[in-house]
mmCIF file of C-alpha atoms and ligand atoms in Angstrom:
data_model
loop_
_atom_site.group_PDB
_atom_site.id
_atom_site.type_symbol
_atom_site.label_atom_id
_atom_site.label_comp_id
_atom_site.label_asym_id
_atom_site.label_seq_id
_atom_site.Cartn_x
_atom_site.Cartn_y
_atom_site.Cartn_z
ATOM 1 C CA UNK K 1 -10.126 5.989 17.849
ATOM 2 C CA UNK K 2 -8.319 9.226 19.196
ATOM 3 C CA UNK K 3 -10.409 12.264 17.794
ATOM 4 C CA UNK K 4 -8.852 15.184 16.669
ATOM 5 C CA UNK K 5 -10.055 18.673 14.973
ATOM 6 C CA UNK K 6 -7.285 17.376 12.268
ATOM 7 C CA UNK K 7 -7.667 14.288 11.365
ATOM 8 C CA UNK K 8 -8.642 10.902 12.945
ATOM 9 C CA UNK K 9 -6.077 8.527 14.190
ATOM 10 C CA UNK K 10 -6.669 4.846 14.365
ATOM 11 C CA UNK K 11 -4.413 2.733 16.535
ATOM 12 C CA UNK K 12 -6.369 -1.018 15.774
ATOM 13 C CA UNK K 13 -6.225 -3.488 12.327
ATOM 14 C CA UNK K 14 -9.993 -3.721 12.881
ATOM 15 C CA UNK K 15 -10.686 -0.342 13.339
ATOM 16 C CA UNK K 16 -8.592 0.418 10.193
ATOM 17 C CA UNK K 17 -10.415 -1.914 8.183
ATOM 18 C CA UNK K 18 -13.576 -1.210 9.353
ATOM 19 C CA UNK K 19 -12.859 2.572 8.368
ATOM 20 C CA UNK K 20 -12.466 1.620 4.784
ATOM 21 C CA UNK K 21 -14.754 -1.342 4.214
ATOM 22 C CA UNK K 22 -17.351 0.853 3.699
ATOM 23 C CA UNK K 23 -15.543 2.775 1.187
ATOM 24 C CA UNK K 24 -14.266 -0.499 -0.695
ATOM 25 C CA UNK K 25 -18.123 -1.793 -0.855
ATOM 26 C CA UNK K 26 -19.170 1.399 -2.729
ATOM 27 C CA UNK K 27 -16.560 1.009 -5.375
ATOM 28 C CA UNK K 28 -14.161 4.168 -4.118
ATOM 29 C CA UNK K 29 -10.278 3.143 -4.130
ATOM 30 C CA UNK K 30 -8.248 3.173 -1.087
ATOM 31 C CA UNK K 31 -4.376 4.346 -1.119
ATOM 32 C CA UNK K 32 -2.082 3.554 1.535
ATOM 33 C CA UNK K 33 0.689 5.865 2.614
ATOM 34 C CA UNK K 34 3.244 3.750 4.573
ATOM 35 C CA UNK K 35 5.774 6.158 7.015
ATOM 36 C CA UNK K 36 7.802 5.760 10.280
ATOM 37 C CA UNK K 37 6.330 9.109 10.780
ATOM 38 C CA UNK K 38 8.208 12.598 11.648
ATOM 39 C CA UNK K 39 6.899 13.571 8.367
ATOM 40 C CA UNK K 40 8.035 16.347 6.266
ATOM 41 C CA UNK K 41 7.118 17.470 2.884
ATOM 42 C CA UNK K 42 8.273 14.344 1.089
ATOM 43 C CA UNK K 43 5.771 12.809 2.584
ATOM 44 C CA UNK K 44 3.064 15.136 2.270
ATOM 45 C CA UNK K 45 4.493 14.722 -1.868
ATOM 46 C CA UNK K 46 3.547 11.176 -1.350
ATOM 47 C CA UNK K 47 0.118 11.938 0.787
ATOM 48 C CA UNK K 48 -0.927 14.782 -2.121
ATOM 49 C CA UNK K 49 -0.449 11.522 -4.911
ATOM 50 C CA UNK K 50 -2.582 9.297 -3.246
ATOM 51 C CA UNK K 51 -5.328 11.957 -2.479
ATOM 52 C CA UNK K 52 -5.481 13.055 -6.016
ATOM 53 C CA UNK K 53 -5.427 9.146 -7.023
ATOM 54 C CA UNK K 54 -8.000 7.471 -4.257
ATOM 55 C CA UNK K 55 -11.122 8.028 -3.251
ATOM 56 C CA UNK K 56 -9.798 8.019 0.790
ATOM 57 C CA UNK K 57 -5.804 8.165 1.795
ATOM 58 C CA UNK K 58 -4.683 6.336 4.829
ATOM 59 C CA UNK K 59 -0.762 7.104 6.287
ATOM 60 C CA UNK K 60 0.446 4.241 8.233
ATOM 61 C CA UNK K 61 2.479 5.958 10.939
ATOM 62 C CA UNK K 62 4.826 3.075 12.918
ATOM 63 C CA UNK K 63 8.375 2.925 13.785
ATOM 64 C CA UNK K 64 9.263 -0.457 12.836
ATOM 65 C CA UNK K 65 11.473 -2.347 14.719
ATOM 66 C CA UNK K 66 11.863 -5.550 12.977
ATOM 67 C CA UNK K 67 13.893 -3.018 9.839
ATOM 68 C CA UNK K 68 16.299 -1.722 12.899
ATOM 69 C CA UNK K 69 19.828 -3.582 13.608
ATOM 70 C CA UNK K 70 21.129 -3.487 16.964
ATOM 71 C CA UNK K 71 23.095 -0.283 17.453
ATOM 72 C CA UNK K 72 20.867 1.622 14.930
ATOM 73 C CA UNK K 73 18.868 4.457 15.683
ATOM 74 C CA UNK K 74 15.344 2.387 16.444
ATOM 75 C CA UNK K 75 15.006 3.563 20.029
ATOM 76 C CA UNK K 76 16.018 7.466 18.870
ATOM 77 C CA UNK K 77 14.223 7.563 15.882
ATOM 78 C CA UNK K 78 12.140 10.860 16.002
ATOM 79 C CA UNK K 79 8.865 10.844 16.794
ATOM 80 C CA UNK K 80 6.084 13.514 16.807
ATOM 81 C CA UNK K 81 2.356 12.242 16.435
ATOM 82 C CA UNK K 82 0.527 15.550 16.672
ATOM 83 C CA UNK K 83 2.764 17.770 14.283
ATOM 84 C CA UNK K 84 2.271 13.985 11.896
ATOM 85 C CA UNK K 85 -1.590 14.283 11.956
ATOM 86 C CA UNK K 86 -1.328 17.802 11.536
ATOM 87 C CA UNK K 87 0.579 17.543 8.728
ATOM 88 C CA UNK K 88 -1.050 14.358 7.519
ATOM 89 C CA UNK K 89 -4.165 16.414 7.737
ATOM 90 C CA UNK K 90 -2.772 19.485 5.594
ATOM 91 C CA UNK K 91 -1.521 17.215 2.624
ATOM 92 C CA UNK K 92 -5.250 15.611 2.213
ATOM 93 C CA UNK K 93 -4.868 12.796 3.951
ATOM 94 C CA UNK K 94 -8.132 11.103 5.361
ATOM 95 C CA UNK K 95 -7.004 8.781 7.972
ATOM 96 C CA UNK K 96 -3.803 7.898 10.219
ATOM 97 C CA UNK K 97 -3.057 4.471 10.795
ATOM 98 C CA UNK K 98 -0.778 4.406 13.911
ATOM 99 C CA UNK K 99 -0.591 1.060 15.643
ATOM 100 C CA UNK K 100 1.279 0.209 18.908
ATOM 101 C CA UNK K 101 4.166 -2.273 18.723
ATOM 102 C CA UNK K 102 2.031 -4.649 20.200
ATOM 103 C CA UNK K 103 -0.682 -4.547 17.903
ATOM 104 C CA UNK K 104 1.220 -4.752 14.639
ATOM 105 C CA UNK K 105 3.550 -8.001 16.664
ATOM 106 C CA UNK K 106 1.068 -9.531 18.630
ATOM 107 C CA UNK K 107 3.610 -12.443 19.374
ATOM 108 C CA UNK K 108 7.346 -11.896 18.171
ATOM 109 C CA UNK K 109 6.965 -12.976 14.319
ATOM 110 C CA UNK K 110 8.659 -16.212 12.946
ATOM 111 C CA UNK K 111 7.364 -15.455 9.278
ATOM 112 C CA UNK K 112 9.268 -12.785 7.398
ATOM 113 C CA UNK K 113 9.085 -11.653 3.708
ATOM 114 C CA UNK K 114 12.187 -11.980 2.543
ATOM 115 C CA UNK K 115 12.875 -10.694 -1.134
ATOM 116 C CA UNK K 116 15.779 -12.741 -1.950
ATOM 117 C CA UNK K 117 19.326 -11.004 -3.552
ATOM 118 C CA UNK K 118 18.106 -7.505 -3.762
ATOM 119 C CA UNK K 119 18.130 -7.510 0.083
ATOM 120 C CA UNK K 120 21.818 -8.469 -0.109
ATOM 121 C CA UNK K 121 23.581 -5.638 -2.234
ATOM 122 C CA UNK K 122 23.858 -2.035 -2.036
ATOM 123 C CA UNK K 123 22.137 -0.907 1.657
ATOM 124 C CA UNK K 124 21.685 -4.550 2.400
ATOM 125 C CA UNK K 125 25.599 -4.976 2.348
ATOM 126 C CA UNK K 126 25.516 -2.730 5.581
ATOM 127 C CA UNK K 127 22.138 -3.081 6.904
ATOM 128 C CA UNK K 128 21.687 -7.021 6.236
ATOM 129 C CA UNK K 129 18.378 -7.517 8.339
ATOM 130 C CA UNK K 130 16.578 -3.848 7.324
ATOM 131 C CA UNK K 131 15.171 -4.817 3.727
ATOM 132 C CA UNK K 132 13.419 -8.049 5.612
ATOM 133 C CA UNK K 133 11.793 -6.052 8.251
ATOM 134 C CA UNK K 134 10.871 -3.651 5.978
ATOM 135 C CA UNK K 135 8.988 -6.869 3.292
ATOM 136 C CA UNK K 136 7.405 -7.923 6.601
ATOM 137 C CA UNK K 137 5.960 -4.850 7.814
ATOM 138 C CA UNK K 138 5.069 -3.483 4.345
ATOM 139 C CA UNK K 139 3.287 -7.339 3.526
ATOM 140 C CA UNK K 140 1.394 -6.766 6.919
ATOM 141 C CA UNK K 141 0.113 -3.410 6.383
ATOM 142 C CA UNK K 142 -1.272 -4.158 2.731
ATOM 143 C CA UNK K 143 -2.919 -7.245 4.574
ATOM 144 C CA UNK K 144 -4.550 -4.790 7.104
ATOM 145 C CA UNK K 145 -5.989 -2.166 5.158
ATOM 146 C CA UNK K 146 -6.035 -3.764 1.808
ATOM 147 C CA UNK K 147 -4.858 -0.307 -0.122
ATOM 148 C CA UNK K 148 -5.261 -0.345 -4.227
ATOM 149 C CA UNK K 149 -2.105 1.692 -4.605
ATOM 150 C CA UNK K 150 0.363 2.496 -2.034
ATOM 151 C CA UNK K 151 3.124 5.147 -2.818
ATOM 152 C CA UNK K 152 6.821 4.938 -1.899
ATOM 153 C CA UNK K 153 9.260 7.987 -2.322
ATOM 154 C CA UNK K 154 12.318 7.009 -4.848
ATOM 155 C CA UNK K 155 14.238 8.386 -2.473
ATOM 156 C CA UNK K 156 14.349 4.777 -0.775
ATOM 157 C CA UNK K 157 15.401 3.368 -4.367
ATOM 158 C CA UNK K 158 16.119 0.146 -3.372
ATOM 159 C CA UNK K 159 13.220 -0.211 -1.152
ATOM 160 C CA UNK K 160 10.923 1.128 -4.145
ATOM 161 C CA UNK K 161 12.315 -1.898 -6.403
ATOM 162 C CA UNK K 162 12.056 -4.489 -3.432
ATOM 163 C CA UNK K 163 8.521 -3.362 -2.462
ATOM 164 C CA UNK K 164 7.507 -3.598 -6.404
ATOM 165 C CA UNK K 165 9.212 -7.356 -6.506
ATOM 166 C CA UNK K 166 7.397 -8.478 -3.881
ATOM 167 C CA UNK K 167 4.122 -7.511 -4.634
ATOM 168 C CA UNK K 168 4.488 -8.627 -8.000
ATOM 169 C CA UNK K 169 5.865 -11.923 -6.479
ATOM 170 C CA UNK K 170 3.101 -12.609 -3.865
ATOM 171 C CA UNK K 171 0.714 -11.615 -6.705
ATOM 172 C CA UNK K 172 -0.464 -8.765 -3.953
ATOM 173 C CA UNK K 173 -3.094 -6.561 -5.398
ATOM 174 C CA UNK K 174 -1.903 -3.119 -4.858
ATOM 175 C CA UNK K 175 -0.607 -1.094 -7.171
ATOM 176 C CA UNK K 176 2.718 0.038 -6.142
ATOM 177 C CA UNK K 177 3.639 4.014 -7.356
ATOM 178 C CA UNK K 178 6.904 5.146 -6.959
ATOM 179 C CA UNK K 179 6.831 9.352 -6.837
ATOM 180 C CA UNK K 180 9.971 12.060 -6.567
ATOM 181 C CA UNK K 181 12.442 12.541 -4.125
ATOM 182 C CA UNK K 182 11.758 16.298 -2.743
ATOM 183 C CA UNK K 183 15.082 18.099 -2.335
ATOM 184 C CA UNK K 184 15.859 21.284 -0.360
ATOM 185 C CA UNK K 185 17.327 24.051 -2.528
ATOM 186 C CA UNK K 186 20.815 23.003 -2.218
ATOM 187 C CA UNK K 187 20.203 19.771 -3.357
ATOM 188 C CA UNK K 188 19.685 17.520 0.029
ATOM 189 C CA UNK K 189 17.268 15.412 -0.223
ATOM 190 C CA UNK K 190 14.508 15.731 2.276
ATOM 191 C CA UNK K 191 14.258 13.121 4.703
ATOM 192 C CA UNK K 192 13.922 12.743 8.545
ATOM 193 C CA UNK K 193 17.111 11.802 9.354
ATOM 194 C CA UNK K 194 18.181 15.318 8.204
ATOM 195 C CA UNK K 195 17.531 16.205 11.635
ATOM 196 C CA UNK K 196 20.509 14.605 13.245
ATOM 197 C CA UNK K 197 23.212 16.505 10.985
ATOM 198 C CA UNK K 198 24.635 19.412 13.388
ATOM 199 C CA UNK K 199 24.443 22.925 11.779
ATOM 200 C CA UNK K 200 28.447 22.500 10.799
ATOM 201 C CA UNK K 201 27.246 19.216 9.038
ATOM 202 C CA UNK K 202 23.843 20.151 7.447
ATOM 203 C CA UNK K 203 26.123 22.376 4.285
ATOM 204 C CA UNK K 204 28.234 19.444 4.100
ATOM 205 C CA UNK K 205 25.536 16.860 3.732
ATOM 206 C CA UNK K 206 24.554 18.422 0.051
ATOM 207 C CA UNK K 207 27.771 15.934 -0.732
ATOM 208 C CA UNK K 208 25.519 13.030 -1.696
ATOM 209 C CA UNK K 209 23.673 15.107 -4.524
ATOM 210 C CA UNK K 210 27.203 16.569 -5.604
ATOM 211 C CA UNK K 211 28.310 13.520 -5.546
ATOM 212 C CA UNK K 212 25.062 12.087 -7.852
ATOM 213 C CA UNK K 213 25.621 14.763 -9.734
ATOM 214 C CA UNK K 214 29.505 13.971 -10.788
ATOM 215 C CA UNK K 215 28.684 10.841 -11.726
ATOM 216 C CA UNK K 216 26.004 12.165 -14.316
ATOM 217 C CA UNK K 217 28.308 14.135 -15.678
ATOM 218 C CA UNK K 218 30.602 11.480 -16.147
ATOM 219 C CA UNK K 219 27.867 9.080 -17.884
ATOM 220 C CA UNK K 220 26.465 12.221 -20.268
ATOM 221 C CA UNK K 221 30.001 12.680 -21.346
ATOM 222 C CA UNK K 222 30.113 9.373 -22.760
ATOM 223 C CA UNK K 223 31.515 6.957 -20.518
ATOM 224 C CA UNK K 224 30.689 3.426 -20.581
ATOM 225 C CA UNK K 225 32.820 2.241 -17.682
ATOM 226 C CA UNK K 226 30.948 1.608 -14.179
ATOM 227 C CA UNK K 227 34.047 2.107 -12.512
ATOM 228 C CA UNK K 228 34.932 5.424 -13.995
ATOM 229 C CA UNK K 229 31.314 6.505 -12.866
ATOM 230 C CA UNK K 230 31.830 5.139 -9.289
ATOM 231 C CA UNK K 231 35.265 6.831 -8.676
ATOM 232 C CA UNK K 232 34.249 10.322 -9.664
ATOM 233 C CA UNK K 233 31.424 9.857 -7.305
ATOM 234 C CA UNK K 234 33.627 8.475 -4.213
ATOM 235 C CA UNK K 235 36.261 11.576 -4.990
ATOM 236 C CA UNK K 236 33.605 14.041 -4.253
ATOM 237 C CA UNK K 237 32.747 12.245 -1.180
ATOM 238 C CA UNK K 238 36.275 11.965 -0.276
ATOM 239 C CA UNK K 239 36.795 15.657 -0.654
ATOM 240 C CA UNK K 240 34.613 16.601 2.172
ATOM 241 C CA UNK K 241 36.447 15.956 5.744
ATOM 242 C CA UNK K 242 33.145 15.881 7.144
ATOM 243 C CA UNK K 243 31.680 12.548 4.916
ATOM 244 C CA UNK K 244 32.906 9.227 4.943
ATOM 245 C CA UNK K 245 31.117 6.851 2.210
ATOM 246 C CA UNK K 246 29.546 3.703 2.855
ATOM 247 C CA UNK K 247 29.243 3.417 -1.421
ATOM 248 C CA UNK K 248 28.783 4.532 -4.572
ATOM 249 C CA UNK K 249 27.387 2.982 -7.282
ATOM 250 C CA UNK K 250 25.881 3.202 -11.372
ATOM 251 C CA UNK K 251 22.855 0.310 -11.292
ATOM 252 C CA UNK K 252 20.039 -0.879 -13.904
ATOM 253 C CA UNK K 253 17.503 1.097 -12.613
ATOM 254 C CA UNK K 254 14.860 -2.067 -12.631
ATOM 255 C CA UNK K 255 17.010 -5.058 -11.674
ATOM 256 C CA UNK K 256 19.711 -3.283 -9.485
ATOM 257 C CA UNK K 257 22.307 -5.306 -10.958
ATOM 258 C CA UNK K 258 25.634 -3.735 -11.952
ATOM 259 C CA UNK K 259 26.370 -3.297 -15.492
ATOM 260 C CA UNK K 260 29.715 -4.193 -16.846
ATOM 261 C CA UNK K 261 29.187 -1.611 -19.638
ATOM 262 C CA UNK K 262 26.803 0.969 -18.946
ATOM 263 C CA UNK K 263 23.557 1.299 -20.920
ATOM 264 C CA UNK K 264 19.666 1.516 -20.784
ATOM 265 C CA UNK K 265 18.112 3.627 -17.714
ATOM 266 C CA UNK K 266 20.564 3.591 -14.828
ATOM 267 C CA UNK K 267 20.166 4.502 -11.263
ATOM 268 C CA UNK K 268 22.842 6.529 -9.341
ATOM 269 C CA UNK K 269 23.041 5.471 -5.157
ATOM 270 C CA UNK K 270 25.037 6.719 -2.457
ATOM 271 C CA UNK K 271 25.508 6.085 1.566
ATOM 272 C CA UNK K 272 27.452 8.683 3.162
ATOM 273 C CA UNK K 273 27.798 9.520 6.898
ATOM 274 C CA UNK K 274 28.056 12.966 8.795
ATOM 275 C CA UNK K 275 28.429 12.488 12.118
ATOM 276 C CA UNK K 276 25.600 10.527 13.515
ATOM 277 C CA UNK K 277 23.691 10.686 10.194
ATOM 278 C CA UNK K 278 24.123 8.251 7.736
ATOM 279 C CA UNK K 279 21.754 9.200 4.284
ATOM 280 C CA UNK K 280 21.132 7.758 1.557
ATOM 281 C CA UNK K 281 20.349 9.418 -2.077
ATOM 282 C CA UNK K 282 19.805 8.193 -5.544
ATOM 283 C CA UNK K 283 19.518 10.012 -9.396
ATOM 284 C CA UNK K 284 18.258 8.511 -12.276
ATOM 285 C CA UNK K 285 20.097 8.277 -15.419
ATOM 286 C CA UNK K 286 20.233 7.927 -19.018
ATOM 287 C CA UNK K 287 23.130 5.325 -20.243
ATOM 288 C CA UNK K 288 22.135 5.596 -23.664
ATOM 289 C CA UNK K 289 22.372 9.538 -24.332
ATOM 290 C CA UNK K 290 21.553 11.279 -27.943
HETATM 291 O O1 LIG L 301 10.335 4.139 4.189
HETATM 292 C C1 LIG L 301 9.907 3.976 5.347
HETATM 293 O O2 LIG L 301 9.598 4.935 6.040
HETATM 294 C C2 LIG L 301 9.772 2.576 5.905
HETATM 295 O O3 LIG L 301 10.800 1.756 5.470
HETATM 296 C C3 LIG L 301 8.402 1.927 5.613
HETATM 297 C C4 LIG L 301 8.181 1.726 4.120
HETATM 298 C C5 LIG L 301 7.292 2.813 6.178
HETATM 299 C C6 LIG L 301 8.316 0.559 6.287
HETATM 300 O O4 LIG L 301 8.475 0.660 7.666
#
């Protein structure tokens, strides 16, 4: 274990479990965090759930290749252990999990959770590999701490409703919470890859939440029509020179699929990029207004 005046970090499965097995044998609950680390305060959102939910709060801090295409951004994905613990530290967290490659792939796996369809559409269209690695890593890390609840931002949306299928699937017993996506005041939602917009692009990224935003207004003013939804969204993404969408779309917000006529609790998604960002946001919606 690396000490620390913040907060203890834990780079070994055993040392992890043997952290919390105490904690499990005297009846306290044990919530799980899972983060690729340079944390900001969406994460500490997450970390101040799980403290006010669980007896202990362990982030899992671990860049994981397996989710990473070729040509992504695995090898420049930012990285910042000490400001993590520190800030692990200030949300209430008790304990950082972060594991060398090594120790999380001992040998190069040849299992993978794979969470059939939903992996396919919507980020899986241009990321076809991601929503496997992320199964796989997620299905290891409940297996190494055993958490009771583990909390995902809704920012990820589709991640959120993969993670809950598979655990529901694999009968896994953890508790899967889904909590808010933390915006800045202009409407970007927070997330690490905000720091590769360039200070031209960072005013121009707010185009995904416009762009959510449109097509709310288009379902609370009555329309039925997916496509009607989905082309007021792509216009506003269209009308900034700086964006170039990967999609829009109007989903149920539980199965993902896409409605022919809208109804019931939607979800909102959009994939833009700036430059060498490309984010991802998400709104839910009501397709049955008063
Ligand atoms: O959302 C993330 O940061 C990652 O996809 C996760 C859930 C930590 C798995 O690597």
């Amino acid at each position: 274990m690396t000490g620390g005046t913040d907060i203890a970090v834990v780079e070994r499965a055993a040392e992890l479990w043997q952290h919390v097995e105490g904690v499990r044998r005297a009846g306290g609950s044990v919530g799980l965090v899972p983060t690729m680390g340079y944390l900001h305060e969406g994460h500490q959102s997450l970390v101040a759930c799980s403290a006010a939910d669980n007896d202990v709060t362990v982030v899992s801090i671990f860049v994981n290749p397996l989710q990473f295409a070729e040509g992504e951004d695995y090898g420049t994905y930012p990285r910042d252990l000490d400001r993590d613990r520190e800030l692990c530290a200030a949300a209430g967290a008790d304990l950082v999990f972060a594991p060398s490659t090594e120790e999380m792939y001992p040998q190069a796996p040849i299992t993978s959770v794979v969470v059939q369809g939903l992996n396919s559409i919507l980020e899986g269209r241009y990321r076809p590999t991601h929503f496997d690695g992320v199964t796989t890593v997620v299905a290891k890390l409940f297996s190494m701490l055993g958490p009771g609840r583990a909390y995902f931002g809704e920012k990820d949306y589709q991640q959120l409703a993969i993670v809950r299928r598979m655990t529901a699937d694999l009968s896994l017993p953890v508790e899967v919470v889904g909590c808010p996506t933390l915006r800045a005041p202009d409407g970007l939602a927070l997330s690490s890859r905000n720091v590769y917009l360039t200070p031209e692009e960072r005013p121009a990224a707010t185009v995904l939440w416009r762009s959510l935003q449109a097509g709310r207004d288009v379902v609370t003013a009555g329309s039925r029509d997916p496509d009607e939804v989905e082309a007021a969204m792509a216009a506003v993404v269209a009308a900034e020179p700086l964006a170039t969408a990967d999609y829009t779309a109007v989903v149920d917000a539980t199965t993902l699929a896409r409605p022919e006529v809208l109804a019931g609790e939607l979800r909102l998604l959009v994939a833009a990029r700036l430059g060498r960002a490309r984010l991802i946001d998400n709104l839910g919606v009501d397709g049955d207004p008063a």
